[in-house]
CSV table of C-alpha atoms and ligand atoms in Angstrom, one decimal:
chain,number,residue,atom,x,y,z
A,1,MET,CA,24.8,38.6,50.7
A,2,LYS,CA,21.9,37.7,52.9
A,3,VAL,CA,21.9,35.3,55.8
A,4,TYR,CA,19.0,32.9,56.3
A,5,LYS,CA,18.7,30.7,59.3
A,6,PHE,CA,16.4,27.7,59.5
A,7,GLY,CA,15.7,26.1,62.9
A,8,GLY,CA,15.2,22.5,63.7
A,9,ALA,CA,11.4,22.6,63.6
A,10,SER,CA,11.5,24.1,60.0
A,11,VAL,CA,13.6,21.2,58.7
A,12,ARG,CA,12.1,18.4,60.8
A,13,ASN,CA,11.0,16.4,57.8
A,14,ALA,CA,11.3,16.2,54.0
A,15,ASP,CA,8.5,18.7,53.4
A,16,GLY,CA,10.4,21.2,55.5
A,17,VAL,CA,13.6,20.7,53.5
A,18,ARG,CA,11.7,21.0,50.2
A,19,ASN,CA,10.1,24.2,51.6
A,20,LEU,CA,13.6,25.5,52.5
A,21,ARG,CA,14.5,25.1,48.8
A,22,LYS,CA,11.4,27.0,47.8
A,23,ILE,CA,12.2,29.8,50.1
A,24,ILE,CA,15.7,30.3,48.8
A,25,ASP,CA,14.5,29.9,45.2
A,26,ASP,CA,15.2,33.2,43.7
A,27,GLU,CA,18.1,34.3,46.0
A,28,GLN,CA,21.6,34.4,44.4
A,29,HIS,CA,23.9,35.3,47.3
A,30,LEU,CA,23.0,33.5,50.4
A,31,PHE,CA,24.7,32.1,53.5
A,32,ILE,CA,22.3,29.5,55.0
A,33,ILE,CA,22.7,28.5,58.6
A,34,VAL,CA,20.8,25.3,59.7
A,35,SER,CA,20.1,23.7,63.0
A,36,ALA,CA,19.9,20.0,63.7
A,37,MET,CA,16.7,18.5,62.4
A,38,GLY,CA,13.7,18.3,64.7
A,39,LYS,CA,14.5,17.1,68.2
A,40,THR,CA,17.9,15.7,67.2
A,41,THR,CA,19.9,17.8,69.7
A,42,ASN,CA,17.7,16.4,72.6
A,43,ALA,CA,18.4,12.9,71.4
A,44,LEU,CA,22.1,13.6,71.2
A,45,GLU,CA,22.0,14.9,74.7
A,46,LYS,CA,20.7,11.5,75.7
A,47,VAL,CA,23.6,9.9,73.9
A,48,PHE,CA,25.9,12.1,75.9
A,49,GLN,CA,24.1,11.0,79.0
A,50,GLY,CA,24.7,7.4,78.0
A,51,VAL,CA,28.4,8.1,77.7
A,52,GLN,CA,28.4,9.9,81.0
A,53,GLN,CA,26.7,7.0,82.8
A,54,GLY,CA,28.4,4.3,80.9
A,55,ASP,CA,25.1,3.2,79.6
A,56,GLN,CA,25.9,1.9,76.1
A,57,ALA,CA,22.4,0.5,75.5
A,58,LEU,CA,21.1,4.1,75.9
A,59,CYS,CA,23.6,5.3,73.3
A,60,ARG,CA,22.8,2.6,70.9
A,61,GLU,CA,19.1,3.1,71.2
A,62,GLN,CA,19.3,6.8,70.6
A,63,ILE,CA,21.8,6.6,67.7
A,64,ASP,CA,19.7,3.9,66.0
A,65,ALA,CA,16.6,6.1,66.3
A,66,LEU,CA,18.5,9.1,64.9
A,67,ARG,CA,19.8,7.0,62.0
A,68,ASP,CA,16.3,5.8,61.1
A,69,TYR,CA,14.9,9.3,61.4
A,70,HIS,CA,17.4,10.8,59.1
A,71,ALA,CA,17.3,7.9,56.7
A,72,GLY,CA,13.5,8.5,56.5
A,73,ILE,CA,14.0,12.1,55.5
A,74,ILE,CA,16.7,11.2,52.9
A,75,GLY,CA,14.5,8.5,51.4
A,76,ASP,CA,11.6,10.9,51.1
A,77,LEU,CA,13.8,13.6,49.5
A,78,TRP,CA,15.4,11.4,47.0
A,79,ARG,CA,12.2,9.5,46.4
A,80,GLY,CA,13.6,6.1,46.9
A,81,PRO,CA,16.2,4.4,48.9
A,82,ALA,CA,19.2,6.7,48.8
A,83,GLN,CA,22.4,6.5,50.8
A,84,LEU,CA,24.5,9.5,51.5
A,85,GLU,CA,28.0,8.3,52.1
A,86,ARG,CA,28.9,11.5,54.1
A,87,VAL,CA,25.9,11.0,56.4
A,88,GLU,CA,26.8,7.4,56.9
A,89,ALA,CA,30.4,8.4,57.7
A,90,LEU,CA,29.1,10.9,60.3
A,91,PHE,CA,27.0,8.3,62.0
A,92,GLU,CA,29.9,5.9,62.1
A,93,GLU,CA,32.1,8.6,63.7
A,94,LEU,CA,29.3,9.3,66.2
A,95,GLU,CA,29.2,5.7,67.2
A,96,ARG,CA,33.0,5.7,67.7
A,97,VAL,CA,32.8,8.8,69.9
A,98,ALA,CA,29.8,7.4,71.8
A,99,ALA,CA,31.8,4.2,72.7
A,100,GLY,CA,33.2,6.6,75.3
A,101,GLN,CA,36.9,5.5,75.0
A,102,GLY,CA,38.9,7.7,77.4
A,103,TYR,CA,35.9,9.6,78.8
A,104,ARG,CA,36.7,11.5,81.9
A,105,THR,CA,34.2,13.3,84.2
A,106,GLU,CA,36.4,16.4,84.2
A,107,ASP,CA,35.9,16.6,80.5
A,108,ALA,CA,32.1,16.2,80.5
A,109,GLU,CA,31.5,19.4,78.7
A,110,LEU,CA,34.1,18.7,76.0
A,111,TRP,CA,32.4,15.3,75.3
A,112,TYR,CA,29.0,17.0,75.3
A,113,ASP,CA,30.1,19.2,72.5
A,114,ARG,CA,31.8,16.4,70.5
A,115,ILE,CA,28.5,14.5,70.6
A,116,VAL,CA,25.8,17.1,70.1
A,117,ALA,CA,27.6,18.8,67.2
A,118,PHE,CA,26.7,15.8,65.1
A,119,GLY,CA,23.1,17.1,64.8
A,120,GLU,CA,24.1,20.1,62.7
A,121,LEU,CA,26.8,18.2,60.8
A,122,VAL,CA,24.2,15.7,59.6
A,123,SER,CA,21.5,18.2,58.9
A,124,THR,CA,23.7,20.5,56.8
A,125,THR,CA,25.1,17.6,54.9
A,126,ILE,CA,21.7,16.3,53.9
A,127,ILE,CA,20.5,19.8,53.0
A,128,SER,CA,23.6,20.8,51.0
A,129,GLU,CA,23.4,17.5,49.1
A,130,TYR,CA,19.7,17.8,48.5
A,131,LEU,CA,20.1,21.4,47.2
A,132,ASN,CA,22.8,20.3,44.8
A,133,TYR,CA,20.6,17.4,43.7
A,134,ALA,CA,17.6,19.8,43.2
A,135,GLY,CA,19.7,22.1,41.1
A,136,VAL,CA,20.7,24.7,43.7
A,137,ARG,CA,24.5,24.7,43.5
A,138,ASN,CA,26.0,25.4,46.9
A,139,ARG,CA,29.0,24.8,49.0
A,140,TRP,CA,29.0,23.0,52.4
A,141,ILE,CA,30.9,25.0,55.0
A,142,ASP,CA,32.5,23.4,58.1
A,143,MET,CA,31.8,26.0,60.8
A,144,ARG,CA,34.2,24.2,63.2
A,145,ARG,CA,36.9,25.7,61.1
A,146,CYS,CA,35.4,29.1,60.5
A,147,PHE,CA,34.1,30.1,63.9
A,148,ARG,CA,37.0,30.3,66.4
A,149,THR,CA,35.4,30.3,69.8
A,150,GLU,CA,36.9,30.9,73.3
A,151,GLN,CA,38.4,27.8,74.9
A,152,ARG,CA,35.2,26.9,76.8
A,153,HIS,CA,32.7,24.1,76.1
A,154,LYS,CA,28.9,23.9,76.0
A,155,ASP,CA,28.3,27.7,76.0
A,156,ALA,CA,31.2,29.3,74.0
A,157,SER,CA,31.2,32.7,72.4
A,158,VAL,CA,32.6,33.3,69.0
A,159,ASP,CA,35.8,35.4,68.7
A,160,LEU,CA,34.6,37.6,65.8
A,161,GLU,CA,38.0,39.0,65.0
A,162,ALA,CA,39.7,35.7,64.9
A,163,SER,CA,36.8,34.2,62.9
A,164,ALA,CA,36.4,36.8,60.2
A,165,PRO,CA,39.5,35.9,58.1
A,166,LEU,CA,38.6,32.2,58.5
A,167,LEU,CA,35.1,32.5,57.3
A,168,ARG,CA,36.0,34.9,54.5
A,169,ALA,CA,38.7,32.5,53.4
A,170,ALA,CA,36.3,29.6,53.3
A,171,LEU,CA,34.1,31.6,50.8
A,172,ALA,CA,36.8,33.2,48.8
A,173,GLY,CA,37.2,32.1,45.2
A,174,ALA,CA,34.1,29.9,45.4
A,175,GLU,CA,32.2,29.4,42.2
A,176,GLU,CA,29.1,28.8,44.3
A,177,THR,CA,27.3,31.8,45.7
A,178,ILE,CA,25.1,29.8,48.1
A,179,PHE,CA,26.7,28.4,51.2
A,180,VAL,CA,25.3,26.0,53.8
A,181,GLY,CA,26.8,26.0,57.3
A,182,GLN,CA,26.0,24.6,60.7
A,183,GLY,CA,24.4,26.7,63.4
A,184,PHE,CA,25.4,26.2,67.0
A,185,ILE,CA,29.0,24.9,66.6
A,186,GLY,CA,32.5,26.2,66.3
A,187,GLY,CA,36.1,25.2,67.1
A,188,ALA,CA,38.2,26.1,70.1
A,189,PRO,CA,41.7,27.4,69.8
A,190,ASP,CA,42.9,23.9,70.7
A,191,GLY,CA,41.0,22.5,67.7
A,192,THR,CA,38.3,20.7,69.7
A,193,THR,CA,34.6,21.2,68.7
A,194,THR,CA,32.6,23.7,70.8
A,195,THR,CA,28.9,24.5,71.0
A,196,LEU,CA,27.4,28.0,71.6
A,197,GLY,CA,24.6,27.1,74.0
A,198,ARG,CA,21.2,25.6,73.3
A,199,GLU,CA,19.3,27.3,70.6
A,200,GLY,CA,22.6,29.0,69.6
A,201,SER,CA,22.0,28.8,65.8
A,202,ASP,CA,20.5,32.3,65.7
A,203,TYR,CA,23.7,33.6,67.2
A,204,SER,CA,25.7,31.7,64.6
A,205,ALA,CA,23.7,33.3,61.9
A,206,ALA,CA,24.2,36.8,63.4
A,207,VAL,CA,28.0,36.3,63.6
A,208,ALA,CA,28.1,35.1,60.0
A,209,ALA,CA,26.0,38.1,59.0
A,210,SER,CA,28.3,40.5,60.8
A,211,ILE,CA,31.5,39.0,59.3
A,212,LEU,CA,30.1,38.9,55.8
A,213,ASP,CA,28.5,42.4,56.1
A,214,ALA,CA,25.2,40.9,55.1
A,215,GLU,CA,22.4,43.3,54.0
A,216,SER,CA,20.0,41.4,56.3
A,217,MET,CA,19.5,38.3,58.3
A,218,SER,CA,16.2,36.3,58.3
A,219,VAL,CA,15.2,33.7,60.8
A,220,TRP,CA,12.5,31.4,59.3
A,221,LYS,CA,10.3,30.1,62.1
A,222,ASP,CA,7.1,28.2,62.6
A,223,VAL,CA,5.3,31.3,63.9
A,224,ASP,CA,4.2,34.4,61.9
A,225,GLY,CA,6.7,36.7,63.6
A,226,VAL,CA,7.4,37.9,67.1
A,227,LEU,CA,4.3,37.8,69.3
A,228,ASN,CA,3.8,39.8,72.5
A,229,ALA,CA,3.4,36.5,74.5
A,230,ASP,CA,3.7,32.8,74.1
A,231,PRO,CA,0.3,31.8,72.7
A,232,LYS,CA,0.4,28.5,74.4
A,233,ILE,CA,0.4,30.3,77.7
A,234,PHE,CA,-1.4,33.5,76.9
A,235,PRO,CA,-4.1,32.8,74.4
A,236,ASP,CA,-4.7,36.4,73.3
A,237,ALA,CA,-1.2,36.9,72.0
A,238,VAL,CA,-0.8,39.3,69.0
A,239,GLN,CA,2.0,39.9,66.6
A,240,ILE,CA,4.5,42.8,66.8
A,241,ALA,CA,5.5,44.3,63.5
A,242,GLU,CA,8.7,46.1,64.6
A,243,LEU,CA,11.1,46.0,67.5
A,244,ASN,CA,14.3,47.7,68.2
A,245,TYR,CA,17.5,45.9,69.2
A,246,LEU,CA,17.4,46.9,72.8
A,247,ASP,CA,13.8,45.8,73.4
A,248,THR,CA,14.7,42.5,71.7
A,249,ILE,CA,17.6,41.9,74.0
A,250,GLU,CA,15.4,42.6,77.0
A,251,LEU,CA,12.8,40.3,75.7
A,252,ALA,CA,15.3,37.5,74.9
A,253,TYR,CA,16.9,37.9,78.3
A,254,SER,CA,13.5,37.7,80.1
A,255,GLY,CA,13.0,34.3,78.4
A,256,ALA,CA,11.0,35.2,75.2
A,257,GLN,CA,11.9,32.4,72.8
A,258,ILE,CA,12.1,34.8,69.9
A,259,ILE,CA,15.8,34.6,69.4
A,260,HIS,CA,18.9,33.6,71.3
A,261,PRO,CA,19.9,36.5,73.6
A,262,LYS,CA,23.5,36.6,72.1
A,263,THR,CA,22.1,37.2,68.6
A,264,ILE,CA,21.6,41.0,68.7
A,265,LYS,CA,25.0,42.3,69.4
A,266,PRO,CA,26.8,41.2,66.3
A,267,LEU,CA,23.9,42.6,64.2
A,268,GLN,CA,23.8,45.9,66.1
A,269,ASN,CA,27.5,46.5,65.6
A,270,LYS,CA,26.8,46.6,61.8
A,271,ASN,CA,23.2,47.8,61.9
A,272,ILE,CA,22.0,44.7,60.1
A,273,PRO,CA,18.2,44.3,60.2
A,274,LEU,CA,16.9,41.0,61.5
A,275,TYR,CA,13.7,39.6,60.0
A,276,VAL,CA,11.7,36.9,61.9
A,277,ARG,CA,9.5,35.3,59.2
A,278,PRO,CA,7.0,32.5,58.9
A,279,PHE,CA,8.5,29.4,57.3
A,280,GLY,CA,5.1,28.4,56.0
A,281,ASP,CA,4.3,31.6,54.0
A,282,LYS,CA,7.0,33.6,52.4
A,283,ARG,CA,4.6,36.4,51.5
A,284,LYS,CA,3.9,37.4,55.1
A,285,ALA,CA,6.0,40.2,56.4
A,286,GLY,CA,6.9,38.8,59.9
A,287,THR,CA,8.6,41.1,62.4
A,288,VAL,CA,11.6,43.3,61.7
A,289,ILE,CA,14.2,44.0,64.4
A,290,ARG,CA,16.6,46.9,63.9
A,291,GLY,CA,18.2,49.9,65.5
A,292,MET,CA,15.1,52.2,65.5
A,293,SER,CA,11.5,51.1,65.5
A,294,ALA,CA,8.0,52.3,66.3
A,295,PRO,CA,7.2,51.9,70.0
A,296,VAL,CA,5.5,48.6,70.9
A,297,GLU,CA,1.9,49.4,71.9
A,298,VAL,CA,0.8,46.2,73.5
A,299,PRO,CA,1.9,44.8,76.8
A,300,ILE,CA,4.5,42.1,76.5
A,301,LEU,CA,4.4,39.0,78.7
A,302,ILE,CA,7.3,36.6,79.0
A,303,LEU,CA,7.5,33.5,81.1
A,304,LYS,CA,10.9,32.0,81.9
A,305,LYS,CA,10.4,28.5,83.1
A,306,ASP,CA,12.5,26.1,85.1
A,307,GLN,CA,13.9,28.6,87.5
A,308,VAL,CA,15.3,28.2,91.0
A,309,LEU,CA,15.1,30.9,93.7
A,310,LEU,CA,18.2,31.1,95.9
A,311,THR,CA,18.0,33.2,99.0
A,312,ILE,CA,21.5,33.9,100.4
A,313,ARG,CA,22.2,35.3,103.8
A,314,SER,CA,25.7,36.1,105.1
A,315,ARG,CA,26.2,34.5,108.5
A,316,ASP,CA,27.9,37.7,109.7
A,317,PHE,CA,25.1,39.9,108.4
A,318,SER,CA,27.7,41.7,106.2
A,319,PHE,CA,25.5,42.3,103.1
A,320,VAL,CA,26.1,46.0,103.4
A,321,LEU,CA,29.6,45.2,102.4
A,322,GLU,CA,30.3,45.2,98.7
A,323,GLU,CA,33.0,42.5,98.9
A,324,LYS,CA,30.5,40.0,99.9
A,325,PHE,CA,28.6,40.5,96.6
A,326,ALA,CA,31.8,40.2,94.7
A,327,THR,CA,32.5,36.9,96.3
A,328,ILE,CA,29.0,35.6,95.7
A,329,PHE,CA,28.9,36.6,92.1
A,330,SER,CA,32.3,35.3,91.3
A,331,LEU,CA,31.4,31.9,92.8
A,332,LEU,CA,28.2,31.8,90.7
A,333,GLU,CA,30.2,32.7,87.6
A,334,ARG,CA,32.6,29.8,88.4
A,335,TYR,CA,29.7,27.4,88.5
A,336,ARG,CA,28.0,29.0,85.5
A,337,VAL,CA,24.9,29.9,87.4
A,338,LYS,CA,23.3,32.9,85.7
A,339,ALA,CA,21.1,35.3,87.7
A,340,ASN,CA,18.0,36.4,85.9
A,341,LEU,CA,16.7,38.6,88.7
A,342,ILE,CA,18.6,40.0,91.6
A,343,HIS,CA,16.8,41.4,94.7
A,344,ASN,CA,18.6,42.5,97.8
A,345,SER,CA,17.9,43.8,101.3
A,346,ALA,CA,20.3,44.5,104.2
A,347,VAL,CA,20.6,40.9,105.1
A,348,ASN,CA,19.3,38.8,102.2
A,349,LEU,CA,20.2,38.5,98.5
A,350,SER,CA,17.6,36.7,96.4
A,351,LEU,CA,18.6,35.4,93.0
A,352,CYS,CA,16.4,33.8,90.5
A,353,VAL,CA,18.5,31.5,88.3
A,354,ASP,CA,18.2,29.0,85.6
A,355,ASN,CA,18.0,25.5,86.9
A,356,SER,CA,21.2,23.8,85.9
A,357,TRP,CA,23.6,20.9,86.6
A,358,HIS,CA,25.8,23.1,88.8
A,359,ILE,CA,23.5,24.7,91.3
A,360,ASP,CA,24.1,22.4,94.1
A,361,GLU,CA,27.8,22.7,93.7
A,362,ALA,CA,27.5,26.5,93.7
A,363,ILE,CA,25.4,26.3,96.9
A,364,ASP,CA,28.0,24.2,98.6
A,365,ALA,CA,30.6,26.7,97.6
A,366,LEU,CA,28.5,29.6,98.9
A,367,ARG,CA,28.0,27.8,102.2
A,368,GLY,CA,31.8,27.2,102.4
A,369,ALA,CA,32.2,31.0,101.9
A,370,GLY,CA,30.1,31.8,105.0
A,371,CYS,CA,26.6,32.1,103.6
A,372,ASP,CA,23.3,30.5,104.5
A,373,VAL,CA,21.5,29.5,101.3
A,374,MET,CA,17.9,28.5,100.8
A,375,LYS,CA,16.8,27.0,97.6
A,376,ALA,CA,13.2,27.1,96.3
A,377,GLU,CA,12.6,24.9,93.2
A,378,ASN,CA,9.8,24.8,90.6
A,379,MET,CA,9.8,28.5,90.1
A,380,GLU,CA,9.0,30.7,87.1
A,381,LEU,CA,10.0,34.2,86.2
A,382,LEU,CA,7.3,36.3,84.7
A,383,THR,CA,8.1,39.6,83.1
A,384,VAL,CA,5.3,42.0,82.1
A,385,ARG,CA,6.4,45.0,80.1
A,386,GLY,CA,3.9,47.8,79.8
A,387,TYR,CA,1.6,46.3,82.5
A,388,THR,CA,-1.9,47.5,83.1
A,389,ASP,CA,-3.9,47.5,86.3
A,390,GLU,CA,-5.6,44.4,85.2
A,391,LEU,CA,-2.4,42.6,84.4
A,392,TRP,CA,-1.0,43.7,87.7
A,393,GLN,CA,-4.0,42.2,89.5
A,394,ARG,CA,-3.8,39.0,87.6
A,395,TYR,CA,-0.1,38.3,87.7
A,396,ALA,CA,1.8,40.5,90.2
A,397,ILE,CA,0.0,39.6,93.4
A,398,GLY,CA,-1.1,36.5,95.2
A,399,PRO,CA,0.3,33.8,97.4
A,400,GLN,CA,2.3,32.2,94.6
A,401,VAL,CA,4.4,35.3,94.2
A,402,PHE,CA,7.8,35.0,96.1
A,403,VAL,CA,9.5,38.1,94.7
A,404,ARG,CA,8.2,41.1,92.8
A,405,GLN,CA,10.2,43.9,91.3
A,406,ALA,CA,8.5,46.8,89.5
A,407,THR,CA,9.4,49.9,87.6
A,408,GLN,CA,6.9,52.3,86.1
A,409,SER,CA,6.6,50.2,83.0
A,410,THR,CA,7.8,46.7,83.8
A,411,VAL,CA,7.0,44.2,86.6
A,412,ARG,CA,9.0,41.0,87.2
A,413,VAL,CA,7.6,38.3,89.4
A,414,VAL,CA,9.3,35.1,90.7
A,415,ARG,CA,6.4,32.8,91.4
A,416,LYS,CA,5.8,29.2,92.2
A,417,ARG,CA,4.9,27.1,89.2
A,418,GLU,CA,1.2,26.4,88.9
B,501,LIG,N1,20.3,22.4,67.6
B,501,LIG,C1,20.6,23.2,68.7
B,501,LIG,C2,19.5,23.2,69.7
B,501,LIG,O1,18.5,22.5,69.5
B,501,LIG,C3,20.9,24.7,68.3
B,501,LIG,C4,19.7,25.4,67.7
B,501,LIG,O2,18.6,24.8,67.4
B,501,LIG,O3,19.7,26.6,67.6
B,501,LIG,O4,19.7,23.7,70.8
B,502,MG,MG1,17.1,23.3,67.7
């Protein structure tokens, strides 16, 4: 069994779906994980916002646009007006949910998951039906019943042990040897739908690969493979042929949008190689990620955007005491604020964190716990691995640099957005 994952950009239109069919053409045993088509998840986040703000016009506008967008893809795939009843039913259900009956602010994250999960439910329904129509027999798998997650919404992890028998049972005895399941979603122990964090489909595919003892996992992307930098920001980016798991985790953590950071662990446990391959050209090798690899010979530059720098000072100057750190980090954990870089001195603790809904609540809580907190917005975190003198001059110094941390090989810089 191999696991193939197709992201939203790959299946954003009918040509993409036809190309998916071409890519799987000669494969016999496949588990296919698909994301929501195109920018569907962003649109569903707006639907959620509509529910949150009681703005039904916003919900309607977004749902209508999503209906039209998917109908366009279906019409193109079936070459004429076609109606897929299962897709219709999903949109009707989405409308019912988006009416917001019984919405409570305390359950915002639960509602978020209920709503955004429709993107993957719709995309996999269309793709599974299209593949059957095009002669590729397959079975649609409901990942809400196969991936048991923790009881946590919006950024849940999958419980591998609890999920393994569920996923295996869903495949057992099937005449089909090709399966199509949703990325990004699962089900909590209480039966509600959960999501695994934005861009979480890679992680879904890795969990499926691990449970099914796949020989490999491939992520089909709109790039040739993993590059040493984002070509939109650093124009002389080049492709990397091989990476090992550890470097990949470092890169993903620093914000390289190669792969979701949670993807590697399930693969590493079973030593399953991960191929990042270009969706547009199956003949190209792409990048392979596995336990051992040749060393990477080019510097790697990663920019993590939308960061906030918090500078925390304890009013009693007690940063030398470890309990203070424990209090601070458990507060941050409570508000789901993740530190991407930590820098401390005797009196200050600086944290570079992802901008999120909860930062201001976390700051209030920190102040309540006896800390002064300064917040600097519009920051970026730049990581340069294998830096040269030239790169140091260009990126590690200058008035826009607020914090700099360097080892012999890697420098990380928190800087004001340009
Ligand atoms: N559709 C989800 C998102 O856009 C999950 C994914 O694409 O991996 O975040
Ligand atoms: Mg996506």
